[in-house]
Amino acid sequence: MRFFPVALERLTEQFARLPGIGGKTAQRLAFHVLSLPEEEAADFASAILEAKKSVHLCPCCMNLTDRELCPICEDDDRDHSVICVVAEPRDVIAMERAREYNGLYHVLHGVISPLNHIGPDDIRIRELLARVGRGQVKEVIMATNPDTEGEATAMYLSRLLRPMELRVTRLAYGIPVGSQLEYADEVTLLRALEGRRDI
Amino acid sequence: MRFFPVALERLTEQFARLPGIGGKTAQRLAFHVLSLPEEEAADFASAILEAKKSVHLCPCCMNLTDRELCPICEDDDRDHSVICVVAEPRDVIAMERAREYNGLYHVLHGVISPLNHIGPDDIRIRELLARVGRGQVKEVIMATNPDTEGEATAMYLSRLLRPMELRVTRLAYGIPVGSQLEYADEVTLLRALEGRRDI
């Protein structure tokens, strides 16, 4: 026997397809949407359609944008000879928050991950090579996550880029500022020691 | 400086309004929706609108339905002289899963909770009294949650119902079947002892 209206079950299924949302949570979210005023539910639905319609990838850096070129690529005050390679759009925000970097970005939209069947052709590597191939670029900074897949992706890319006569660098590893030494893991400490600098 | 397209931020805000969804999760969900094929995103949006349009409360038991009367209230094979009072629509499912109960339901849509400014008039108590007032009902079973607010609500209702010449009962408290005695809390054990039965 069916206890809930079909439309409610359909909405629950839609929520359950989202990453990290299980069946119980999906049901809770669906109930919540039903309890919203008509207008707010309509706003939610139109936000989905509007985002899907207006947002696309910047043809230069592959970041998400609703303009022809994203604001960073469009900005002539930024250094167009440096490209920082990140895995996801949210990493661009993290970098920008540091207010230090003034070059451009390239968003890979993923990392190479053989276990998940994601190879070099499944992320935006081709676009990066084409971009670098057009000359002008002097340095590529790898800023993928410091985990196995992020490192493997950075290594793979640096091998491809090295013959192209430019500097390929990687963000420094080390102990995070404000952290406590006693809680740092061994690998991080090892990297911090290897990367030590004169003061 | 704005890093993301307005439409993406609007969608993120919409997700962040859902209960239990924080800012980071909302962003992750918004990115996910952007990565969906056009058609699936449209399905999601229409599921929201469709659910909101077709689902309403059953005028008899206040459960969610898309028909005039919900399938349970409509079912002539069920005992219309017994009403089981629950707090939420999902509690109806839990009860039905036991495949034992054959009466009708009444969904309160909440419990009395002075701390959250939810009084008797904010939940569907008036509708229950009107229903019982029409006669025909011989027993009302309280099946609100066994927590402070659920119990207080059950007590409040039973005081209102007692003068109406019908049986008012409550689900039995006790140790859950399949659980282990050593892990049962004291209050549950006390209630199980009080409610002990001859075998």
CSV table of C-alpha atoms in Angstrom, one decimal:
chain,number,residue,atom,x,y,z
A,1,MET,CA,0.0,0.0,0.0
A,2,ARG,CA,1.1,3.5,-0.9
A,3,PHE,CA,1.0,5.8,2.1
A,4,PHE,CA,2.2,9.1,0.6
A,5,PRO,CA,1.0,10.9,-2.5
A,6,VAL,CA,3.0,10.1,-5.6
A,7,ALA,CA,4.2,13.7,-6.0
A,8,LEU,CA,5.7,13.6,-2.5
A,9,GLU,CA,7.5,10.4,-3.1
A,10,ARG,CA,8.9,11.8,-6.4
A,11,LEU,CA,10.2,14.9,-4.6
A,12,THR,CA,11.7,12.6,-1.9
A,13,GLU,CA,13.5,10.6,-4.6
A,14,GLN,CA,14.9,13.8,-6.1
A,15,PHE,CA,16.4,14.9,-2.8
A,16,ALA,CA,17.7,11.4,-2.2
A,17,ARG,CA,19.7,11.6,-5.4
A,18,LEU,CA,21.8,14.5,-4.1
A,19,PRO,CA,25.2,13.6,-2.8
A,20,GLY,CA,25.3,12.9,1.0
A,21,ILE,CA,21.5,12.9,1.4
A,22,GLY,CA,20.1,9.6,2.6
A,23,GLY,CA,16.5,8.4,2.5
A,24,LYS,CA,15.4,9.8,5.9
A,25,THR,CA,16.9,13.2,5.3
A,26,ALA,CA,15.4,13.3,1.8
A,27,GLN,CA,12.0,12.7,3.3
A,28,ARG,CA,12.5,15.4,5.9
A,29,LEU,CA,13.5,17.9,3.2
A,30,ALA,CA,10.5,17.0,1.1
A,31,PHE,CA,8.2,17.5,4.0
A,32,HIS,CA,9.9,20.9,4.6
A,33,VAL,CA,9.3,22.0,1.0
A,34,LEU,CA,5.6,21.0,1.3
A,35,SER,CA,5.4,23.2,4.4
A,36,LEU,CA,6.8,26.3,2.6
A,37,PRO,CA,4.5,29.0,1.3
A,38,GLU,CA,3.6,28.5,-2.3
A,39,GLU,CA,5.8,31.4,-3.3
A,40,GLU,CA,9.0,30.2,-1.6
A,41,ALA,CA,8.6,26.7,-3.1
A,42,ALA,CA,8.3,28.4,-6.5
A,43,ASP,CA,11.5,30.4,-5.8
A,44,PHE,CA,13.3,27.2,-5.0
A,45,ALA,CA,12.2,25.6,-8.3
A,46,SER,CA,13.1,28.7,-10.3
A,47,ALA,CA,16.5,29.0,-8.6
A,48,ILE,CA,17.4,25.5,-9.9
A,49,LEU,CA,16.2,26.3,-13.5
A,50,GLU,CA,17.8,29.7,-13.5
A,51,ALA,CA,21.2,28.5,-12.2
A,52,LYS,CA,21.2,25.6,-14.7
A,53,LYS,CA,20.3,28.1,-17.5
A,54,SER,CA,22.6,31.0,-16.9
A,55,VAL,CA,25.7,29.3,-15.4
A,56,HIS,CA,28.4,27.7,-17.7
A,57,LEU,CA,32.1,27.3,-17.7
A,58,CYS,CA,34.4,30.2,-18.5
A,59,PRO,CA,35.9,29.1,-21.9
A,60,CYS,CA,39.4,30.2,-20.6
A,61,CYS,CA,39.8,29.0,-17.1
A,62,MET,CA,36.8,26.5,-16.8
A,63,ASN,CA,35.5,28.2,-13.7
A,64,LEU,CA,31.8,28.7,-13.3
A,65,THR,CA,30.4,32.0,-14.6
A,66,ASP,CA,27.3,33.6,-16.1
A,67,ARG,CA,29.3,36.0,-18.3
A,68,GLU,CA,31.1,35.4,-21.5
A,69,LEU,CA,34.5,35.3,-19.7
A,70,CYS,CA,34.7,35.0,-15.9
A,71,PRO,CA,35.6,38.2,-13.9
A,72,ILE,CA,39.1,36.9,-13.1
A,73,CYS,CA,40.1,36.1,-16.7
A,74,GLU,CA,38.5,39.4,-17.8
A,75,ASP,CA,40.5,41.4,-15.3
A,76,ASP,CA,43.5,43.1,-17.0
A,77,ASP,CA,45.0,44.0,-13.6
A,78,ARG,CA,45.8,40.4,-13.0
A,79,ASP,CA,48.9,38.6,-14.2
A,80,HIS,CA,47.9,36.6,-17.2
A,81,SER,CA,51.3,34.8,-17.3
A,82,VAL,CA,50.7,32.8,-14.2
A,83,ILE,CA,48.1,30.0,-13.9
A,84,CYS,CA,47.1,28.3,-10.6
A,85,VAL,CA,45.6,24.8,-11.3
A,86,VAL,CA,42.9,23.8,-8.8
A,87,ALA,CA,40.6,20.8,-8.7
A,88,GLU,CA,37.2,22.5,-8.0
A,89,PRO,CA,35.6,25.9,-8.3
A,90,ARG,CA,35.4,26.2,-4.5
A,91,ASP,CA,39.2,26.0,-4.4
A,92,VAL,CA,39.3,29.3,-6.4
A,93,ILE,CA,37.4,30.9,-3.5
A,94,ALA,CA,39.8,29.5,-1.0
A,95,MET,CA,42.8,30.9,-2.9
A,96,GLU,CA,41.1,34.3,-3.4
A,97,ARG,CA,40.4,34.5,0.3
A,98,ALA,CA,44.2,34.6,0.9
A,99,ARG,CA,44.3,37.9,-1.0
A,100,GLU,CA,47.8,37.2,-2.2
A,101,TYR,CA,47.5,35.6,-5.5
A,102,ASN,CA,47.1,37.8,-8.6
A,103,GLY,CA,47.3,35.4,-11.5
A,104,LEU,CA,44.7,33.4,-13.3
A,105,TYR,CA,43.2,30.0,-12.5
A,106,HIS,CA,42.5,26.8,-14.2
A,107,VAL,CA,39.7,24.6,-12.8
A,108,LEU,CA,40.2,20.9,-13.6
A,109,HIS,CA,36.7,19.8,-12.3
A,110,GLY,CA,38.1,16.7,-10.6
A,111,VAL,CA,41.3,14.8,-10.1
A,112,ILE,CA,42.7,11.7,-11.8
A,113,SER,CA,41.3,8.8,-9.8
A,114,PRO,CA,41.7,5.3,-11.3
A,115,LEU,CA,39.7,3.8,-8.5
A,116,ASN,CA,36.7,5.9,-9.5
A,117,HIS,CA,37.4,5.4,-13.3
A,118,ILE,CA,38.4,9.1,-13.7
A,119,GLY,CA,41.2,9.3,-16.2
A,120,PRO,CA,43.1,12.4,-17.6
A,121,ASP,CA,40.5,12.8,-20.3
A,122,ASP,CA,37.7,13.1,-17.9
A,123,ILE,CA,38.9,16.3,-16.3
A,124,ARG,CA,39.9,19.6,-18.0
A,125,ILE,CA,43.5,18.8,-18.7
A,126,ARG,CA,43.2,19.2,-22.5
A,127,GLU,CA,42.0,22.8,-22.1
A,128,LEU,CA,44.9,23.6,-19.8
A,129,LEU,CA,47.5,22.3,-22.3
A,130,ALA,CA,45.8,24.2,-25.1
A,131,ARG,CA,45.9,27.4,-23.0
A,132,VAL,CA,49.6,26.9,-22.1
A,133,GLY,CA,50.4,26.0,-25.7
A,134,ARG,CA,49.2,29.5,-26.8
A,135,GLY,CA,52.4,30.8,-25.2
A,136,GLN,CA,52.3,33.8,-22.8
A,137,VAL,CA,52.2,31.6,-19.7
A,138,LYS,CA,55.4,31.7,-17.7
A,139,GLU,CA,54.4,29.7,-14.6
A,140,VAL,CA,51.9,27.1,-13.6
A,141,ILE,CA,51.3,26.6,-9.9
A,142,MET,CA,49.8,23.2,-8.9
A,143,ALA,CA,47.2,23.7,-6.1
A,144,THR,CA,45.4,20.4,-6.0
A,145,ASN,CA,44.6,18.9,-2.6
A,146,PRO,CA,47.6,17.4,-0.7
A,147,ASP,CA,46.1,13.9,-0.8
A,148,THR,CA,47.1,10.9,-3.0
A,149,GLU,CA,44.9,11.7,-5.9
A,150,GLY,CA,45.6,15.4,-5.8
A,151,GLU,CA,49.3,14.8,-5.7
A,152,ALA,CA,49.2,12.2,-8.5
A,153,THR,CA,47.2,14.6,-10.7
A,154,ALA,CA,49.8,17.4,-10.0
A,155,MET,CA,52.7,15.0,-10.8
A,156,TYR,CA,51.0,13.9,-14.0
A,157,LEU,CA,50.4,17.5,-15.1
A,158,SER,CA,53.9,18.6,-14.3
A,159,ARG,CA,55.3,15.8,-16.5
A,160,LEU,CA,53.2,17.1,-19.4
A,161,LEU,CA,54.1,20.7,-18.8
A,162,ARG,CA,57.8,20.5,-18.1
A,163,PRO,CA,58.8,20.2,-21.8
A,164,MET,CA,56.9,23.4,-22.6
A,165,GLU,CA,59.5,25.8,-21.3
A,166,LEU,CA,57.8,27.3,-18.2
A,167,ARG,CA,58.1,27.1,-14.5
A,168,VAL,CA,56.0,24.4,-12.8
A,169,THR,CA,55.6,24.8,-9.0
A,170,ARG,CA,53.5,23.4,-6.2
A,171,LEU,CA,52.1,25.0,-3.1
A,172,ALA,CA,54.4,24.5,-0.1
A,173,TYR,CA,53.7,21.7,2.4
A,174,GLY,CA,54.1,22.4,6.0
A,175,ILE,CA,52.5,22.9,9.4
A,176,PRO,CA,49.4,25.0,9.2
A,177,VAL,CA,49.7,28.5,10.7
A,178,GLY,CA,48.0,28.7,14.1
A,179,SER,CA,48.1,24.9,14.6
A,180,GLN,CA,50.0,23.1,17.4
A,181,LEU,CA,53.1,21.1,16.6
A,182,GLU,CA,52.1,18.2,18.9
A,183,TYR,CA,49.0,17.6,16.8
A,184,ALA,CA,50.7,17.7,13.5
A,185,ASP,CA,50.9,14.3,11.7
A,186,GLU,CA,54.3,12.8,10.8
A,187,VAL,CA,54.0,13.2,7.1
A,188,THR,CA,53.2,16.9,7.4
A,189,LEU,CA,56.1,17.3,9.9
A,190,LEU,CA,58.4,15.5,7.5
A,191,ARG,CA,57.4,17.8,4.6
A,192,ALA,CA,57.7,20.9,6.9
A,193,LEU,CA,61.3,19.8,7.8
A,194,GLU,CA,62.2,19.1,4.2
A,195,GLY,CA,60.9,22.5,3.1
A,196,ARG,CA,62.5,24.5,5.9
A,197,ARG,CA,63.8,27.9,5.1
A,198,ASP,CA,66.5,30.3,6.5
A,199,ILE,CA,65.2,33.0,8.7
B,1,MET,CA,34.5,40.8,-5.2
B,2,ARG,CA,31.9,38.2,-6.3
B,3,PHE,CA,33.4,34.9,-7.3
B,4,PHE,CA,30.4,33.0,-8.3
B,5,PRO,CA,27.5,33.8,-10.7
B,6,VAL,CA,24.5,35.3,-9.0
B,7,ALA,CA,22.3,32.4,-10.0
B,8,LEU,CA,24.6,29.9,-8.3
B,9,GLU,CA,24.6,31.9,-5.1
B,10,ARG,CA,20.8,32.1,-5.2
B,11,LEU,CA,20.6,28.4,-5.6
B,12,THR,CA,23.1,27.9,-2.7
B,13,GLU,CA,21.0,30.1,-0.5
B,14,GLN,CA,17.9,28.1,-1.3
B,15,PHE,CA,19.6,24.9,-0.2
B,16,ALA,CA,20.9,26.6,2.9
B,17,ARG,CA,17.4,27.4,4.0
B,18,LEU,CA,16.5,23.7,4.2
B,19,PRO,CA,16.6,22.2,7.8
B,20,GLY,CA,19.9,20.6,8.7
B,21,ILE,CA,21.7,21.9,5.6
B,22,GLY,CA,24.7,24.2,6.4
B,23,GLY,CA,26.5,26.6,4.1
B,24,LYS,CA,29.2,24.2,2.9
B,25,THR,CA,26.7,21.4,2.2
B,26,ALA,CA,24.4,23.9,0.4
B,27,GLN,CA,27.3,24.8,-1.9
B,28,ARG,CA,28.1,21.2,-2.6
B,29,LEU,CA,24.4,20.5,-3.4
B,30,ALA,CA,24.2,23.6,-5.7
B,31,PHE,CA,27.4,22.5,-7.6
B,32,HIS,CA,25.8,19.0,-7.9
B,33,VAL,CA,22.7,20.4,-9.5
B,34,LEU,CA,24.8,22.4,-11.9
B,35,SER,CA,26.5,19.3,-13.0
B,36,LEU,CA,23.3,17.5,-13.7
B,37,PRO,CA,22.0,17.1,-17.3
B,38,GLU,CA,19.5,19.8,-18.2
B,39,GLU,CA,16.7,17.3,-18.1
B,40,GLU,CA,17.4,16.0,-14.6
B,41,ALA,CA,17.6,19.6,-13.2
B,42,ALA,CA,14.2,20.3,-14.8
B,43,ASP,CA,12.8,17.2,-13.3
B,44,PHE,CA,14.0,18.3,-9.8
B,45,ALA,CA,12.4,21.7,-10.3
B,46,SER,CA,9.1,20.3,-11.5
B,47,ALA,CA,9.0,17.7,-8.6
B,48,ILE,CA,9.0,20.7,-6.2
B,49,LEU,CA,6.2,22.5,-8.0
B,50,GLU,CA,4.2,19.3,-8.6
B,51,ALA,CA,4.4,18.2,-5.0
B,52,LYS,CA,3.5,21.7,-3.7
B,53,LYS,CA,0.5,21.8,-6.1
B,54,SER,CA,-1.0,18.3,-5.7
B,55,VAL,CA,-0.4,17.5,-2.1
B,56,HIS,CA,-2.7,18.8,0.6
B,57,LEU,CA,-4.1,17.6,4.0
B,58,CYS,CA,-6.8,15.0,4.1
B,59,PRO,CA,-9.8,17.0,5.5
B,60,CYS,CA,-10.6,14.1,7.9
B,61,CYS,CA,-7.3,12.9,9.4
B,62,MET,CA,-4.9,15.7,8.3
B,63,ASN,CA,-2.4,13.3,6.8
B,64,LEU,CA,-0.8,14.3,3.5
B,65,THR,CA,-2.7,13.2,0.4
B,66,ASP,CA,-3.3,14.1,-3.3
B,67,ARG,CA,-6.9,12.7,-3.3
B,68,GLU,CA,-10.0,14.2,-1.8
B,69,LEU,CA,-9.8,11.9,1.2
B,70,CYS,CA,-6.7,9.9,2.0
B,71,PRO,CA,-6.6,6.2,1.2
B,72,ILE,CA,-6.8,5.2,4.9
B,73,CYS,CA,-9.9,7.4,5.7
B,74,GLU,CA,-11.5,6.2,2.5
B,75,ASP,CA,-11.0,2.5,3.3
B,76,ASP,CA,-14.3,1.0,4.5
B,77,ASP,CA,-12.5,-2.2,5.7
B,78,ARG,CA,-10.8,-0.2,8.4
B,79,ASP,CA,-12.3,0.4,11.8
B,80,HIS,CA,-13.7,4.0,11.8
B,81,SER,CA,-14.4,3.9,15.5
B,82,VAL,CA,-10.7,4.0,16.5
B,83,ILE,CA,-8.4,6.9,16.0
B,84,CYS,CA,-4.6,6.8,16.5
B,85,VAL,CA,-3.2,10.3,17.2
B,86,VAL,CA,0.4,10.8,15.9
B,87,ALA,CA,2.6,13.9,15.7
B,88,GLU,CA,3.8,13.7,12.1
B,89,PRO,CA,2.9,12.0,8.8
B,90,ARG,CA,6.0,9.8,9.0
B,91,ASP,CA,4.6,8.3,12.2
B,92,VAL,CA,1.7,7.0,10.2
B,93,ILE,CA,4.1,5.0,8.1
B,94,ALA,CA,5.8,3.6,11.2
B,95,MET,CA,2.5,2.4,12.6
B,96,GLU,CA,1.4,1.0,9.3
B,97,ARG,CA,4.6,-1.0,9.0
B,98,ALA,CA,3.6,-2.9,12.1
B,99,ARG,CA,0.7,-4.3,10.1
B,100,GLU,CA,-1.4,-4.6,13.2
B,101,TYR,CA,-3.4,-1.4,13.5
B,102,ASN,CA,-6.6,-1.3,11.5
B,103,GLY,CA,-8.2,2.0,12.7
B,104,LEU,CA,-7.9,5.5,11.4
B,105,TYR,CA,-5.3,8.2,12.2
B,106,HIS,CA,-5.1,11.8,13.2
B,107,VAL,CA,-2.0,13.7,12.4
B,108,LEU,CA,-1.3,16.7,14.7
B,109,HIS,CA,1.5,18.2,12.7
B,110,GLY,CA,3.6,18.9,15.7
B,111,VAL,CA,3.4,18.7,19.5
B,112,ILE,CA,2.7,21.3,22.1
B,113,SER,CA,6.1,22.9,22.9
B,114,PRO,CA,6.0,26.1,25.0
B,115,LEU,CA,9.8,26.6,24.5
B,116,ASN,CA,9.3,26.8,20.8
B,117,HIS,CA,6.1,28.9,21.1
B,118,ILE,CA,3.9,26.1,19.8
B,119,GLY,CA,0.6,26.1,21.7
B,120,PRO,CA,-2.5,23.8,21.4
B,121,ASP,CA,-3.9,26.1,18.7
B,122,ASP,CA,-0.8,25.7,16.5
B,123,ILE,CA,-1.4,22.0,15.9
B,124,ARG,CA,-4.4,20.1,14.6
B,125,ILE,CA,-6.2,19.6,17.9
B,126,ARG,CA,-9.3,21.5,17.0
B,127,GLU,CA,-9.8,19.2,14.0
B,128,LEU,CA,-9.5,16.1,16.3
B,129,LEU,CA,-12.0,17.4,18.8
B,130,ALA,CA,-14.5,18.2,16.0
B,131,ARG,CA,-14.0,14.7,14.6
B,132,VAL,CA,-14.5,13.0,17.9
B,133,GLY,CA,-17.5,15.3,18.6
B,134,ARG,CA,-19.3,13.9,15.6
B,135,GLY,CA,-19.7,10.7,17.6
B,136,GLN,CA,-18.9,7.3,16.2
B,137,VAL,CA,-15.5,7.2,17.7
B,138,LYS,CA,-15.1,4.7,20.6
B,139,GLU,CA,-11.3,4.9,21.3
B,140,VAL,CA,-8.5,7.3,20.8
B,141,ILE,CA,-5.0,5.9,21.0
B,142,MET,CA,-2.2,8.4,21.8
B,143,ALA,CA,0.9,7.6,19.8
B,144,THR,CA,3.0,10.7,20.2
B,145,ASN,CA,6.7,10.2,20.8
B,146,PRO,CA,7.7,9.1,24.3
B,147,ASP,CA,9.6,12.3,25.1
B,148,THR,CA,8.6,15.3,27.3
B,149,GLU,CA,6.7,17.2,24.6
B,150,GLY,CA,5.0,14.1,23.2
B,151,GLU,CA,3.9,13.0,26.6
B,152,ALA,CA,2.7,16.5,27.6
B,153,THR,CA,0.7,16.7,24.4
B,154,ALA,CA,-0.9,13.3,25.0
B,155,MET,CA,-1.8,14.3,28.6
B,156,TYR,CA,-3.3,17.5,27.4
B,157,LEU,CA,-5.4,15.8,24.8
B,158,SER,CA,-6.5,13.0,27.1
B,159,ARG,CA,-7.8,15.6,29.5
B,160,LEU,CA,-9.9,17.2,26.7
B,161,LEU,CA,-11.1,13.9,25.5
B,162,ARG,CA,-12.0,12.1,28.7
B,163,PRO,CA,-15.3,13.9,29.3
B,164,MET,CA,-16.5,12.8,25.8
B,165,GLU,CA,-17.4,9.2,26.8
B,166,LEU,CA,-14.8,7.2,24.9
B,167,ARG,CA,-11.7,5.2,25.8
B,168,VAL,CA,-8.4,7.1,25.7
B,169,THR,CA,-5.3,4.9,25.6
B,170,ARG,CA,-1.6,5.3,25.2
B,171,LEU,CA,1.0,3.0,23.5
B,172,ALA,CA,2.7,0.8,26.0
B,173,TYR,CA,6.1,1.8,27.3
B,174,GLY,CA,8.7,-0.9,27.8
B,175,ILE,CA,11.9,-2.5,26.6
B,176,PRO,CA,12.2,-2.6,22.8
B,177,VAL,CA,11.9,-6.1,21.3
B,178,GLY,CA,15.4,-7.4,20.3
B,179,SER,CA,17.2,-5.0,22.6
B,180,GLN,CA,19.5,-5.9,25.4
B,181,LEU,CA,18.4,-5.4,29.0
B,182,GLU,CA,21.8,-4.1,30.1
B,183,TYR,CA,21.6,-1.2,27.7
B,184,ALA,CA,18.0,-0.2,28.6
B,185,ASP,CA,17.9,3.2,30.4
B,186,GLU,CA,16.4,3.4,33.9
B,187,VAL,CA,13.2,5.2,33.0
B,188,THR,CA,12.4,2.6,30.3
B,189,LEU,CA,13.1,-0.2,32.7
B,190,LEU,CA,10.9,1.4,35.4
B,191,ARG,CA,8.0,1.8,32.9
B,192,ALA,CA,8.5,-1.8,31.7
B,193,LEU,CA,8.3,-3.0,35.3
B,194,GLU,CA,5.2,-0.9,36.0
B,195,GLY,CA,3.6,-2.3,32.9
B,196,ARG,CA,4.5,-5.9,33.4
B,197,ARG,CA,1.8,-8.5,32.5
B,198,ASP,CA,1.0,-12.0,33.4
B,199,ILE,CA,2.3,-14.8,31.2
